[in-house]
CSV table of N, CA and C in Angstrom, one decimal:
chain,number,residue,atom,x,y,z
A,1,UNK,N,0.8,-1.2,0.0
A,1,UNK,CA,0.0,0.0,0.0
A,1,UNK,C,0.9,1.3,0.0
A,2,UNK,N,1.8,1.0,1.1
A,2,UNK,CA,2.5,2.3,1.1
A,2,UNK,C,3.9,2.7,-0.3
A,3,UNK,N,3.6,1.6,-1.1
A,3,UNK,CA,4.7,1.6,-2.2
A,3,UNK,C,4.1,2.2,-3.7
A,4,UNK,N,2.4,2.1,-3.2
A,4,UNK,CA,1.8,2.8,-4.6
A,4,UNK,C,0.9,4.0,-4.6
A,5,UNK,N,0.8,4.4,-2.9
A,5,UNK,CA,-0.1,6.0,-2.6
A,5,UNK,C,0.7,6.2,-1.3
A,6,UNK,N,0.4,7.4,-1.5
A,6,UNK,CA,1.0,8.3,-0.5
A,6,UNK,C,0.2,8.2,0.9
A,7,UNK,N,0.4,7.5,2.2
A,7,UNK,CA,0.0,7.1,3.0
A,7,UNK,C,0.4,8.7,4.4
A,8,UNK,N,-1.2,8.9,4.9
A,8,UNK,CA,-1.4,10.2,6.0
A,8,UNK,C,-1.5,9.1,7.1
A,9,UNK,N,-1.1,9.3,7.9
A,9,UNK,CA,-1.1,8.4,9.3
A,9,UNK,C,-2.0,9.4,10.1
A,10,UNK,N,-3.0,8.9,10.4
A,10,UNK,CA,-4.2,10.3,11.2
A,10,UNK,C,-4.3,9.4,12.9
A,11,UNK,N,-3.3,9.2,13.6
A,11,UNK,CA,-3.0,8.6,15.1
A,11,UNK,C,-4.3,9.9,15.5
A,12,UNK,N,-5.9,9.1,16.0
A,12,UNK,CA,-6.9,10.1,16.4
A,12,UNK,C,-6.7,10.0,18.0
A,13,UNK,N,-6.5,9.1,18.7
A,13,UNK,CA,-5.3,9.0,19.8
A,13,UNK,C,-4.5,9.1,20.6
A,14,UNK,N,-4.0,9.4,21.9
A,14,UNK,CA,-2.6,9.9,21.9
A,14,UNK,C,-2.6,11.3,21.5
A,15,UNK,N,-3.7,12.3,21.6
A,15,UNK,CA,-3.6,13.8,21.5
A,15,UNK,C,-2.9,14.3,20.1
A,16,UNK,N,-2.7,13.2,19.0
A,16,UNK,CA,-2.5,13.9,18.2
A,16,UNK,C,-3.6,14.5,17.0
A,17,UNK,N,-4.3,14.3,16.6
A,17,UNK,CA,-5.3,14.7,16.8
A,17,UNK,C,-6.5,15.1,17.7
A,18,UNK,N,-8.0,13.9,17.8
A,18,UNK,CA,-8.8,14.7,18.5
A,18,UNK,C,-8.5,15.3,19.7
A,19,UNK,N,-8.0,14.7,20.6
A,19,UNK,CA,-7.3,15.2,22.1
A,19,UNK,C,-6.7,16.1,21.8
A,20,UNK,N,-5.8,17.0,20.5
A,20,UNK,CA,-5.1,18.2,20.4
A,20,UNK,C,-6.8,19.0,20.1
A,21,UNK,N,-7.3,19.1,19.0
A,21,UNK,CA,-8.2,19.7,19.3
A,21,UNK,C,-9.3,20.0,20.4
A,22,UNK,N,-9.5,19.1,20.8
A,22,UNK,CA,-10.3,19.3,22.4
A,22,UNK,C,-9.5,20.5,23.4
A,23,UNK,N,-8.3,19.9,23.3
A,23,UNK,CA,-7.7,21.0,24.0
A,23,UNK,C,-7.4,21.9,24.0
A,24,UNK,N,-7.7,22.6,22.3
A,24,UNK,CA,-7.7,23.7,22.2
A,24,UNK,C,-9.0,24.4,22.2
A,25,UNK,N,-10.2,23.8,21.7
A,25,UNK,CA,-11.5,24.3,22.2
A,25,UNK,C,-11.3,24.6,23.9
A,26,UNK,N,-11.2,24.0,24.3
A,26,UNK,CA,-11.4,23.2,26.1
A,26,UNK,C,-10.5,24.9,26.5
A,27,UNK,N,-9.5,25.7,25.8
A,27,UNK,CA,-8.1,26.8,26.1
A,27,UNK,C,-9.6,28.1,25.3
A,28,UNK,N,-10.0,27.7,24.6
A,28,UNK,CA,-10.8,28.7,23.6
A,28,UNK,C,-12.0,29.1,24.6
A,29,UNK,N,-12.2,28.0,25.5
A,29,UNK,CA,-13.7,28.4,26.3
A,29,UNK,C,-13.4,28.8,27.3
A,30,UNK,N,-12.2,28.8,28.2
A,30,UNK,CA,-12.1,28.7,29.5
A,30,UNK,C,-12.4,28.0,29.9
A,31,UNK,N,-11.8,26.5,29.4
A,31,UNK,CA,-12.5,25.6,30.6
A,31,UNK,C,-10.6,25.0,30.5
A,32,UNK,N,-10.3,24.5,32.0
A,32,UNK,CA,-9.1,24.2,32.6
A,32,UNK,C,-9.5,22.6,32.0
A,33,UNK,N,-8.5,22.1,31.3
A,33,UNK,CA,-8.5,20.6,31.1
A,33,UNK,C,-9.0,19.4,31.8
A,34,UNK,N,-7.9,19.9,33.3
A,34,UNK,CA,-8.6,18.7,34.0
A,34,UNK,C,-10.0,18.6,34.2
A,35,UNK,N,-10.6,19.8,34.4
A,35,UNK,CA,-12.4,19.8,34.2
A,35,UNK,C,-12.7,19.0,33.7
A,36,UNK,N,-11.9,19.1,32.1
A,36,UNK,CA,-12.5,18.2,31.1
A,36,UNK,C,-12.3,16.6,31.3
A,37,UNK,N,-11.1,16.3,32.0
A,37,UNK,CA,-10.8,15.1,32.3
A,37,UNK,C,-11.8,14.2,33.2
A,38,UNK,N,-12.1,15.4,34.0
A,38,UNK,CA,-12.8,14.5,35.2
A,38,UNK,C,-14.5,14.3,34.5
A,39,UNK,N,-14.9,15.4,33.6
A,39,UNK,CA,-16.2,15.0,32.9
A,39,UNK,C,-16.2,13.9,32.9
A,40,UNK,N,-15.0,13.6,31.6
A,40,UNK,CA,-14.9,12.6,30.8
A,40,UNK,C,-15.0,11.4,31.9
A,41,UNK,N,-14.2,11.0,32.8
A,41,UNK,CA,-14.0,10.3,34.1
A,41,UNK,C,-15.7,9.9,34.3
A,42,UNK,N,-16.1,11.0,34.7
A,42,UNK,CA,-17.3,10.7,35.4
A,42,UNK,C,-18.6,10.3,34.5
A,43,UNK,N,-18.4,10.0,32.6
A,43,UNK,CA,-19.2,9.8,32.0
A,43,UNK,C,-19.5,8.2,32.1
A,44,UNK,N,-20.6,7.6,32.0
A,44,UNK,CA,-20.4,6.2,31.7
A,44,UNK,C,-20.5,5.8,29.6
A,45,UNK,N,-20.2,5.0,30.0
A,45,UNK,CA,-20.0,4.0,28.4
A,45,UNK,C,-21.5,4.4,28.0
A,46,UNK,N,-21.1,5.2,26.7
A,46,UNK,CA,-22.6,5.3,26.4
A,46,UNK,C,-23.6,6.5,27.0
A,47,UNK,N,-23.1,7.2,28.1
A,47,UNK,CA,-23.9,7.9,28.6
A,47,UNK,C,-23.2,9.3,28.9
A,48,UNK,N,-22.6,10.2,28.3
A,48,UNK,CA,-21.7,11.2,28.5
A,48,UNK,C,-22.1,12.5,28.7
A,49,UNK,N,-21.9,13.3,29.4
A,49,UNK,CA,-22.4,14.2,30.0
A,49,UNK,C,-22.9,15.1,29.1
A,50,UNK,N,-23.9,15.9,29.5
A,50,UNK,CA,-24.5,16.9,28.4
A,50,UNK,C,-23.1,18.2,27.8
A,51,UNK,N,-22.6,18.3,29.2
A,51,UNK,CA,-22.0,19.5,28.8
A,51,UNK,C,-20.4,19.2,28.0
A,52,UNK,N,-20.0,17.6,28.5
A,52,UNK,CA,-18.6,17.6,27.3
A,52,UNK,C,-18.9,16.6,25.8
A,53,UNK,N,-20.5,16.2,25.9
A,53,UNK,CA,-20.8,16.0,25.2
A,53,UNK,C,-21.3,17.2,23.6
A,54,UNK,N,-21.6,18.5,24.5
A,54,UNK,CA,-21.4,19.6,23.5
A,54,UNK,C,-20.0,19.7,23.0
A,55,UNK,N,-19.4,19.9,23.6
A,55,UNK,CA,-17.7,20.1,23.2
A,55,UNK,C,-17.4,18.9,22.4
A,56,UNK,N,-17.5,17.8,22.9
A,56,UNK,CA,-17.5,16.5,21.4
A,56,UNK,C,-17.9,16.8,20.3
A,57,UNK,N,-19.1,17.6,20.5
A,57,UNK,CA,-19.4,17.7,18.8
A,57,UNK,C,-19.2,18.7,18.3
A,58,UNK,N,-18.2,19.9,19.3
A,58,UNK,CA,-17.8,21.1,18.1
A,58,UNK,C,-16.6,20.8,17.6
A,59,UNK,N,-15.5,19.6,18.5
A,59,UNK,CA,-14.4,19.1,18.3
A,59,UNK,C,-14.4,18.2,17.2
A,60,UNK,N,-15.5,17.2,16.5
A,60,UNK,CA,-15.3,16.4,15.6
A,60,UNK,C,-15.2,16.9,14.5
A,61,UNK,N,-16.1,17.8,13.6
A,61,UNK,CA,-16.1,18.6,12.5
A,61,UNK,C,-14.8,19.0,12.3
A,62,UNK,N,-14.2,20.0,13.6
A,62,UNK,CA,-12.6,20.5,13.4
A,62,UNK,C,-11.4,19.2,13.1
A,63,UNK,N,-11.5,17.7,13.6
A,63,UNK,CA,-11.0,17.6,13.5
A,63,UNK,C,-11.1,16.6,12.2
A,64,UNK,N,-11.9,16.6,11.4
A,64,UNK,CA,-12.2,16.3,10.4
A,64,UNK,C,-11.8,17.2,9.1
A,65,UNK,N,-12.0,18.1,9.3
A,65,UNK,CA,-11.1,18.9,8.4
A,65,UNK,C,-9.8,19.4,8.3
A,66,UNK,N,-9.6,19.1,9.2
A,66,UNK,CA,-7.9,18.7,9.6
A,66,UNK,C,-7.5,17.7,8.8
A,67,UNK,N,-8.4,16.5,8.8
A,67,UNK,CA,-7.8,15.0,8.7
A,67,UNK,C,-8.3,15.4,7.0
A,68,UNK,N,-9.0,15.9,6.6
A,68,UNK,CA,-9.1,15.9,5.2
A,68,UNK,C,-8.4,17.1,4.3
A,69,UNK,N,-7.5,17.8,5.0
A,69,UNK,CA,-6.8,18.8,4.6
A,69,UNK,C,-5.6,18.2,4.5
A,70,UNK,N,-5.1,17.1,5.3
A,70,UNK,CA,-3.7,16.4,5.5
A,70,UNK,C,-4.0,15.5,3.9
A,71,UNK,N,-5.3,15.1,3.8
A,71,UNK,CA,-5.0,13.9,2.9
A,71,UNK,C,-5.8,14.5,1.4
A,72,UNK,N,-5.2,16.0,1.1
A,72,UNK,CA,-5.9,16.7,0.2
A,72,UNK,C,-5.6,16.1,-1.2
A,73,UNK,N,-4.0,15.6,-1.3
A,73,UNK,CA,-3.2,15.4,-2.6
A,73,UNK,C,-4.2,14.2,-2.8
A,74,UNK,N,-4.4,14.3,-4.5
A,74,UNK,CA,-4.6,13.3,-5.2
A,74,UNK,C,-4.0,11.9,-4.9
A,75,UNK,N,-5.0,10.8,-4.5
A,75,UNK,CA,-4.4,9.3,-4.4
A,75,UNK,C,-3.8,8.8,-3.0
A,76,UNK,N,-4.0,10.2,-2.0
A,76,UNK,CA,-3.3,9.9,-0.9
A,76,UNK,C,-4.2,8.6,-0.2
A,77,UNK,N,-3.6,8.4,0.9
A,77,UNK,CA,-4.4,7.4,1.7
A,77,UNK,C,-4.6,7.6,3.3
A,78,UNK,N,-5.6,8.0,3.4
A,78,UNK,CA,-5.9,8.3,5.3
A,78,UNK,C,-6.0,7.3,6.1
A,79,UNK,N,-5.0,6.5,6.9
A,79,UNK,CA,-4.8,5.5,7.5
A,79,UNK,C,-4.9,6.0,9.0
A,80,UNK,N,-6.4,5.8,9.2
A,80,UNK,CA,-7.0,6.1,10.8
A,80,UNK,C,-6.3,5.2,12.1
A,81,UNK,N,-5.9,5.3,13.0
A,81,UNK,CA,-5.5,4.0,13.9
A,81,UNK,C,-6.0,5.1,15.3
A,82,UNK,N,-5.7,4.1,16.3
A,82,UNK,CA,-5.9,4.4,17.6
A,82,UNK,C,-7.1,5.5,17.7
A,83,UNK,N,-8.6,4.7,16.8
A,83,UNK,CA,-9.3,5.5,17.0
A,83,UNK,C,-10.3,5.0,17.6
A,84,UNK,N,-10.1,5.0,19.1
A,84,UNK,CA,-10.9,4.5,20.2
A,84,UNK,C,-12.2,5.3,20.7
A,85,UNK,N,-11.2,6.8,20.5
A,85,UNK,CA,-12.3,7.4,20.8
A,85,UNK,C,-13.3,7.8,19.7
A,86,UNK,N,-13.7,7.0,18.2
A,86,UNK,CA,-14.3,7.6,17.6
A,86,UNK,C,-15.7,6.4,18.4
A,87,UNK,N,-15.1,5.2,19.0
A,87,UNK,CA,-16.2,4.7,19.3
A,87,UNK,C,-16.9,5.1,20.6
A,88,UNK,N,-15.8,5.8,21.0
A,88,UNK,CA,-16.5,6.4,22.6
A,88,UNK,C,-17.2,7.6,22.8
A,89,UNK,N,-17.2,8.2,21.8
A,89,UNK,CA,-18.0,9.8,21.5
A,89,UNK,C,-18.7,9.3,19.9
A,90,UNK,N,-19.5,8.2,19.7
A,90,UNK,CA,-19.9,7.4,18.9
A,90,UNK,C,-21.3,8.4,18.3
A,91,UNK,N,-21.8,8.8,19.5
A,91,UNK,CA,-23.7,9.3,19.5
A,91,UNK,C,-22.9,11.1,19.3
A,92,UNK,N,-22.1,11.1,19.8
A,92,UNK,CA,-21.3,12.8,19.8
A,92,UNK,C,-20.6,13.0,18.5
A,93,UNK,N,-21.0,12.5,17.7
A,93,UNK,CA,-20.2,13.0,16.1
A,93,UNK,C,-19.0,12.0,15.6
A,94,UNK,N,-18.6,10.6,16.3
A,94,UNK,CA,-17.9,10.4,16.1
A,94,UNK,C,-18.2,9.2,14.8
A,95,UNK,N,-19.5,8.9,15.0
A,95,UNK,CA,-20.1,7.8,13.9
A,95,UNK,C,-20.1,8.8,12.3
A,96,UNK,N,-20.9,10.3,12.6
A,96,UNK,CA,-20.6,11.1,11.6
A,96,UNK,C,-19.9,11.0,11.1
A,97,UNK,N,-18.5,11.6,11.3
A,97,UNK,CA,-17.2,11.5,11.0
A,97,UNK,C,-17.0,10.9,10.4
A,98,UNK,N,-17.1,9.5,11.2
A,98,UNK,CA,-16.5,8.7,10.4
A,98,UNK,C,-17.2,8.2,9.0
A,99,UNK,N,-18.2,8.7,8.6
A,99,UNK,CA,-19.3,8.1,7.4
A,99,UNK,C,-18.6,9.2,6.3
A,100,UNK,N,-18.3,10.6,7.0
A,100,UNK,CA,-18.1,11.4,6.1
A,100,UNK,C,-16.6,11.5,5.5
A,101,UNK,N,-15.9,10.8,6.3
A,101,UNK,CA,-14.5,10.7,6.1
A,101,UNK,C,-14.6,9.4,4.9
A,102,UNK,N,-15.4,8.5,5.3
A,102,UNK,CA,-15.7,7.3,4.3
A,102,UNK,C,-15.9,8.0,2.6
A,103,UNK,N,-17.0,8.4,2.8
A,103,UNK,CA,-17.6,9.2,1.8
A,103,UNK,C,-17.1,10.2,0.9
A,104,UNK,N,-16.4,10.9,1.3
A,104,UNK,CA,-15.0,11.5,0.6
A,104,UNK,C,-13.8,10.5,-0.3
A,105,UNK,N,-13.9,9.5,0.9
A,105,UNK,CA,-12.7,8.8,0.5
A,105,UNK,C,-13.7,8.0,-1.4
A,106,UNK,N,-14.4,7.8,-1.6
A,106,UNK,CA,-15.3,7.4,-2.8
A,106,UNK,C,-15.3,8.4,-3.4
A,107,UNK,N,-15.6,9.5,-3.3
A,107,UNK,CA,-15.4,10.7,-4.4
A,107,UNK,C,-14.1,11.0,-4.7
A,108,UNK,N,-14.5,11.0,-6.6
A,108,UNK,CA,-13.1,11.0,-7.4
A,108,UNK,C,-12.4,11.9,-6.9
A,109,UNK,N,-11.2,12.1,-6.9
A,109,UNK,CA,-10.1,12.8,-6.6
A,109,UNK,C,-9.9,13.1,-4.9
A,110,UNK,N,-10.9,12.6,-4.2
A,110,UNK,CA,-10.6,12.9,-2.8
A,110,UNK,C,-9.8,11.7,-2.3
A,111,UNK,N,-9.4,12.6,-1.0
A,111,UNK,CA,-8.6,11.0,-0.1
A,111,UNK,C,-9.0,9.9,-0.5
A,112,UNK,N,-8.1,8.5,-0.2
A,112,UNK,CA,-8.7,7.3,0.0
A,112,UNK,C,-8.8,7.3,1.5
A,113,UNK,N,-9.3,6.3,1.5
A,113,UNK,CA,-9.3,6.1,3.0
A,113,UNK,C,-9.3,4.8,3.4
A,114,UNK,N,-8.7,4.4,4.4
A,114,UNK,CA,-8.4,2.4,5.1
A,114,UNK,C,-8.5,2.8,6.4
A,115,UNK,N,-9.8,2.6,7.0
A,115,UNK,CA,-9.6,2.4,8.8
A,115,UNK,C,-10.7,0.9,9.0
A,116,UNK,N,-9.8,0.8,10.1
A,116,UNK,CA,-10.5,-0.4,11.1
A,116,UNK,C,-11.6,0.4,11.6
A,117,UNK,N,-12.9,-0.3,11.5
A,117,UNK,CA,-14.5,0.2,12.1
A,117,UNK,C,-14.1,-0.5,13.8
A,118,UNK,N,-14.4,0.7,15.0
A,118,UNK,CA,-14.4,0.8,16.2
A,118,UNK,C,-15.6,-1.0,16.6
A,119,UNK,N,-14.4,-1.3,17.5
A,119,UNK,CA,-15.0,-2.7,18.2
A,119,UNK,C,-16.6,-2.6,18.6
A,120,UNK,N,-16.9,-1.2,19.1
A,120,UNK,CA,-17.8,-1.0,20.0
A,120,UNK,C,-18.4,0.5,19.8
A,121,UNK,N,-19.8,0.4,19.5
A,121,UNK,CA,-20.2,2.1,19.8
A,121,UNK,C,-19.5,2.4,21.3
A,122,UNK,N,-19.1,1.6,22.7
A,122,UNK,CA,-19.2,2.2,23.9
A,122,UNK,C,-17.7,1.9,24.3
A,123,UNK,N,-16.9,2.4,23.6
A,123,UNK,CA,-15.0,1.8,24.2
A,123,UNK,C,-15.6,2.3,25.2
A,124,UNK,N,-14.4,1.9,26.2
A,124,UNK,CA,-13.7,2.1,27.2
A,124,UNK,C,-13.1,3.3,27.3
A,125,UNK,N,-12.5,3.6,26.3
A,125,UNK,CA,-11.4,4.5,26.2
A,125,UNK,C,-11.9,6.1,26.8
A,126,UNK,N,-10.7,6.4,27.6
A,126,UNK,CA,-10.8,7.7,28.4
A,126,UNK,C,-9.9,8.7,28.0
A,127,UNK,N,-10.2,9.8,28.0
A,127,UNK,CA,-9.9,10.9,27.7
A,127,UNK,C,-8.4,11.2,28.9
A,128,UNK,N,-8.6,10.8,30.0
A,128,UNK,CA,-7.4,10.5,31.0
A,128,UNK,C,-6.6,9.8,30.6
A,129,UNK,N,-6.8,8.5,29.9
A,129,UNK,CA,-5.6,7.8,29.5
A,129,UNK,C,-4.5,8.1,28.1
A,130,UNK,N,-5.3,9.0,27.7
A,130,UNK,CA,-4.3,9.2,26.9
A,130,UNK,C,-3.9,10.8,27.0
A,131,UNK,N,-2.9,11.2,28.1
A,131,UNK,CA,-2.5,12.6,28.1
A,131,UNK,C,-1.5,13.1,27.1
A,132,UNK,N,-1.3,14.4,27.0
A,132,UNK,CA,-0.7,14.8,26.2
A,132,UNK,C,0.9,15.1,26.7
């Protein structure tokens, strides 16, 4: 794959991505991180708080055009990994995302695109565990 298109590594993960965005919304509102941490903490699988649940869905769009700005060249290939949290903010834009990130990748001259579909609408995955 990587010998016949130009391969974007989009690590959603590990703060390089969505977690950088969040934290820059999270700097943009006044709201102190760990705030955010402990939301996230205190959300269950599936059931995420109203108020970081807004911030999930102003953070997915941004970070979608991010990921489709990286993989603008003709033939590239957007290779999603460590994307736990698209299954854990699933109901918060992260199912969107991901349909729309699909759907580009099918239209002529846009990205391609290769990700693994999330184990689970309800990971595990916390916003604590992966700091920056």
């Amino acid at each position: 794959m990587t010998a016949a298109y130009p391969v974007e590594s989009a690590d959603l993960g590990r703060g390089r991505e969505f977690l950088a965005e969040f934290r820059t919304l999270a700097a943009e509102k006044g709201q102190e991180w760990e705030k955010v941490l402990r939301a996230d903490a205190g959300s269950a699988p599936c059931q995420i708080k109203r108020g970081l649940a807004s911030f999930v869905r102003v953070v997915w769009p941004r970070v979608e055009a991010r990921l489709l700005a990286r993989a603008a060249a003709p033939r590239t290939v957007l290779f999603l990994h460590n994307a736990g949290l698209l299954a854990r903010y699933w109901d918060e834009g992260g199912h969107d995302t991901l349909v729309r990130l699909q759907a580009a990748a099918r239209r002529k001259r846009r990205p391609e695109a290769m990700s693994a579909p999330p184990g689970s609408a309800c990971s595990a995955v916390r916003l604590a565990l992966r700091p920056m």
